C-alpha atoms as an extended CHARMM CRD file, in Angstrom:
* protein
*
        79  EXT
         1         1  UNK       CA             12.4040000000       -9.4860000000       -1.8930000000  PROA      1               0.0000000000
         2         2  UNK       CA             11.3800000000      -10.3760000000        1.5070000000  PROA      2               0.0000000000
         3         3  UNK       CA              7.7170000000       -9.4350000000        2.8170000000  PROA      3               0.0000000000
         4         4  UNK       CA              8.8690000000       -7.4890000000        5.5720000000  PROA      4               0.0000000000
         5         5  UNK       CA             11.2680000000       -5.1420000000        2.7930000000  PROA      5               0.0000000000
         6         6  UNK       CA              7.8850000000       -5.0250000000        0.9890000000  PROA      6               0.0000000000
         7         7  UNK       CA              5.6880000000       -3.3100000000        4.2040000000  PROA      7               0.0000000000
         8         8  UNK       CA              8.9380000000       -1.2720000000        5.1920000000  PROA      8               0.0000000000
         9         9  UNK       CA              8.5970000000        0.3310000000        0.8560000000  PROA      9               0.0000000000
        10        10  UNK       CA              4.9430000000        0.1690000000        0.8050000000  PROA      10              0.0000000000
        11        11  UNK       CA              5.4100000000        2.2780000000        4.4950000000  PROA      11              0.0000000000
        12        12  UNK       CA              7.5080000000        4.7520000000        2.3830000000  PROA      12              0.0000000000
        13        13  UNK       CA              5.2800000000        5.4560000000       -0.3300000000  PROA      13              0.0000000000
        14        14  UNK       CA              2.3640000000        5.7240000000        2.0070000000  PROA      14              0.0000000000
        15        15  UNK       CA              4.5110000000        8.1810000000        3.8990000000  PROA      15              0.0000000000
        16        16  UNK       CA              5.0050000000       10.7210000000        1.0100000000  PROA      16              0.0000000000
        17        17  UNK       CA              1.3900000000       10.5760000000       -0.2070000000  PROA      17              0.0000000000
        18        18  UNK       CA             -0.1260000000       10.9150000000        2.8400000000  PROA      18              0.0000000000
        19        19  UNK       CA              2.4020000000       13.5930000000        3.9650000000  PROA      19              0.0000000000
        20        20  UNK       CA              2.7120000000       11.7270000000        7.0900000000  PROA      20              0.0000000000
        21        21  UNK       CA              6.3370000000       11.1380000000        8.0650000000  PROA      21              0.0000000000
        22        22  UNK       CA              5.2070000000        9.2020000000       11.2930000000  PROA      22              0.0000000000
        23        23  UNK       CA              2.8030000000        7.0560000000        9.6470000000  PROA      23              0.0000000000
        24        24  UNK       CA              3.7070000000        3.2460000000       10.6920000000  PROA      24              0.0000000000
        25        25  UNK       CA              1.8590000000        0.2050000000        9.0380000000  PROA      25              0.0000000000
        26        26  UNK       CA              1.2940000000       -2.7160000000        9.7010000000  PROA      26              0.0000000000
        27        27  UNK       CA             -0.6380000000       -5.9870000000        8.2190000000  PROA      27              0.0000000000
        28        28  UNK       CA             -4.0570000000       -4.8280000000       10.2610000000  PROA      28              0.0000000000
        29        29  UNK       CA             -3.9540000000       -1.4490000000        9.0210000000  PROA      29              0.0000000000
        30        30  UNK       CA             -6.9440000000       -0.4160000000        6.9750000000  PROA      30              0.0000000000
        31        31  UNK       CA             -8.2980000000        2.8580000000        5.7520000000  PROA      31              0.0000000000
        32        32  UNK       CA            -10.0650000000        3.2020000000        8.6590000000  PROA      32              0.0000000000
        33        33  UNK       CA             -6.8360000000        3.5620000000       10.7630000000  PROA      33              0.0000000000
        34        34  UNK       CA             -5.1550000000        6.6080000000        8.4680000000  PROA      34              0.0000000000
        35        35  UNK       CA             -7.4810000000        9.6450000000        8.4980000000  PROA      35              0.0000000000
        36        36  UNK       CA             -5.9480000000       10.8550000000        5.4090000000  PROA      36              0.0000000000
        37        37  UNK       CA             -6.2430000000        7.5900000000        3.1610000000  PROA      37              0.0000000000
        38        38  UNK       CA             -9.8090000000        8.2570000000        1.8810000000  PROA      38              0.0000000000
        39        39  UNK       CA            -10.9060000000        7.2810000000       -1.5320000000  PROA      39              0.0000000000
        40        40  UNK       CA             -8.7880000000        9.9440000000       -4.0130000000  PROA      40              0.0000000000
        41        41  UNK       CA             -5.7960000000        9.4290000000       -1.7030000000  PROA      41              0.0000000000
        42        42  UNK       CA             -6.5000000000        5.2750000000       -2.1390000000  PROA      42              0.0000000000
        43        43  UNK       CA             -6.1740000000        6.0020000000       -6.0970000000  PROA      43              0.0000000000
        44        44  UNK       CA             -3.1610000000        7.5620000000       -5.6520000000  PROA      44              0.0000000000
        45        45  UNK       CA             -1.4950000000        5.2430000000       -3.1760000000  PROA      45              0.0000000000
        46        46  UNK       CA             -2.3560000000        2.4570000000       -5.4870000000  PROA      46              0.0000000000
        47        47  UNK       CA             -0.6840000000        4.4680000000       -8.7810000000  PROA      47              0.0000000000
        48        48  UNK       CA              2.8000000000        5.7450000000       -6.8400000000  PROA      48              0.0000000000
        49        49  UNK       CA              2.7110000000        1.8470000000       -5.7970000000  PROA      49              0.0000000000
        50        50  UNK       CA              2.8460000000        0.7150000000       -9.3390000000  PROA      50              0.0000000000
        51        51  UNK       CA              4.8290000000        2.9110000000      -10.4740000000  PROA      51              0.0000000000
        52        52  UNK       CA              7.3780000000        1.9840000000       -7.3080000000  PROA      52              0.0000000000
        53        53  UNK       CA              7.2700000000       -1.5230000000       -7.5520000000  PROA      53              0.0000000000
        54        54  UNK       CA              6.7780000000       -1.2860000000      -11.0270000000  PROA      54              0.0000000000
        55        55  UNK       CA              3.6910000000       -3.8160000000      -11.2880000000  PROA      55              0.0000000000
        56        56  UNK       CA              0.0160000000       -3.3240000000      -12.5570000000  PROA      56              0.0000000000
        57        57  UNK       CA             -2.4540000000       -4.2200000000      -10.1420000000  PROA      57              0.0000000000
        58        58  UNK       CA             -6.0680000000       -5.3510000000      -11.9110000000  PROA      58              0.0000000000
        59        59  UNK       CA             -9.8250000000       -3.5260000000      -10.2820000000  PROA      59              0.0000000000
        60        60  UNK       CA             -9.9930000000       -7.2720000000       -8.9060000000  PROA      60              0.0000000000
        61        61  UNK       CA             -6.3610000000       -7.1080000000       -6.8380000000  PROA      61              0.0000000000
        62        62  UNK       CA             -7.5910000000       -4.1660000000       -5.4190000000  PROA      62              0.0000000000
        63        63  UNK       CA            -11.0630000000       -4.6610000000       -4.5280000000  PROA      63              0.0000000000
        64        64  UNK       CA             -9.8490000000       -7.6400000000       -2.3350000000  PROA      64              0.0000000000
        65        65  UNK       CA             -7.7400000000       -6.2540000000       -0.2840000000  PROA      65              0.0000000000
        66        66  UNK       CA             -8.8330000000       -5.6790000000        3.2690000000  PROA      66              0.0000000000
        67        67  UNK       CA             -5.8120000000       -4.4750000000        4.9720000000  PROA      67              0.0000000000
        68        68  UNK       CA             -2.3630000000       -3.6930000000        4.1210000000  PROA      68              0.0000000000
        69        69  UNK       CA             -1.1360000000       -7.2330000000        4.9490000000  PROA      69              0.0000000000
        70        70  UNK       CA             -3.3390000000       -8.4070000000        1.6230000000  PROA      70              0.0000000000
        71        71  UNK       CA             -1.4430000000       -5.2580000000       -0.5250000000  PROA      71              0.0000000000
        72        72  UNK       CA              1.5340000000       -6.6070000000        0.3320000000  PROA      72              0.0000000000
        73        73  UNK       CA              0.9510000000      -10.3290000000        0.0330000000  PROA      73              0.0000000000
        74        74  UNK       CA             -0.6840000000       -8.7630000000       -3.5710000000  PROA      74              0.0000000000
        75        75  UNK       CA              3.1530000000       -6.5740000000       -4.2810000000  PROA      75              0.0000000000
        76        76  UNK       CA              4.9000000000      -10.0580000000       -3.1680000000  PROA      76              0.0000000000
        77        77  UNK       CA              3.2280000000      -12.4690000000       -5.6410000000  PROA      77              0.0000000000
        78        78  UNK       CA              4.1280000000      -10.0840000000       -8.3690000000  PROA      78              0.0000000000
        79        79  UNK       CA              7.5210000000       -9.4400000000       -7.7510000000  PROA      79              0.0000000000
């Protein structure tokens, strides 16, 4: 799957948890950027993600992320 098919999904999913239909991501997006992704919401982005892509991410994976850019690069290596 190419990386950019991976941001455009991982967009989706973010999307429908967040409830924000206008949400657009990018690598450089963090937290910081998306009032609504706080901590619970972070849990739950990372769960609908698994169960989307159908992957397990380890605490490690996602502890070292900084950005979107390293969830995806993180979704690509395991697909």
């Amino acid at each position: 799957m190419e990386r950019t098919d991976i941001l455009n999904q991982v967009q989706d999913v973010f999307r429908d948890e967040l409830e924000l239909d206008d949400l657009v991501l990018n690598d450089e997006t963090t937290a910081d950027d998306v009032e609504e992704w706080d901590s619970l919401s972070h849990v739950q982005l990372v769960v609908a993600l698994e169960k989307h892509f159908n992957i397990k991410f380890t605490s490690r994976e996602i502890l070292s992320w900084d950005n979107v850019g390293d969830l995806v690069d993180c979704i690509s290596q395991k697909l």
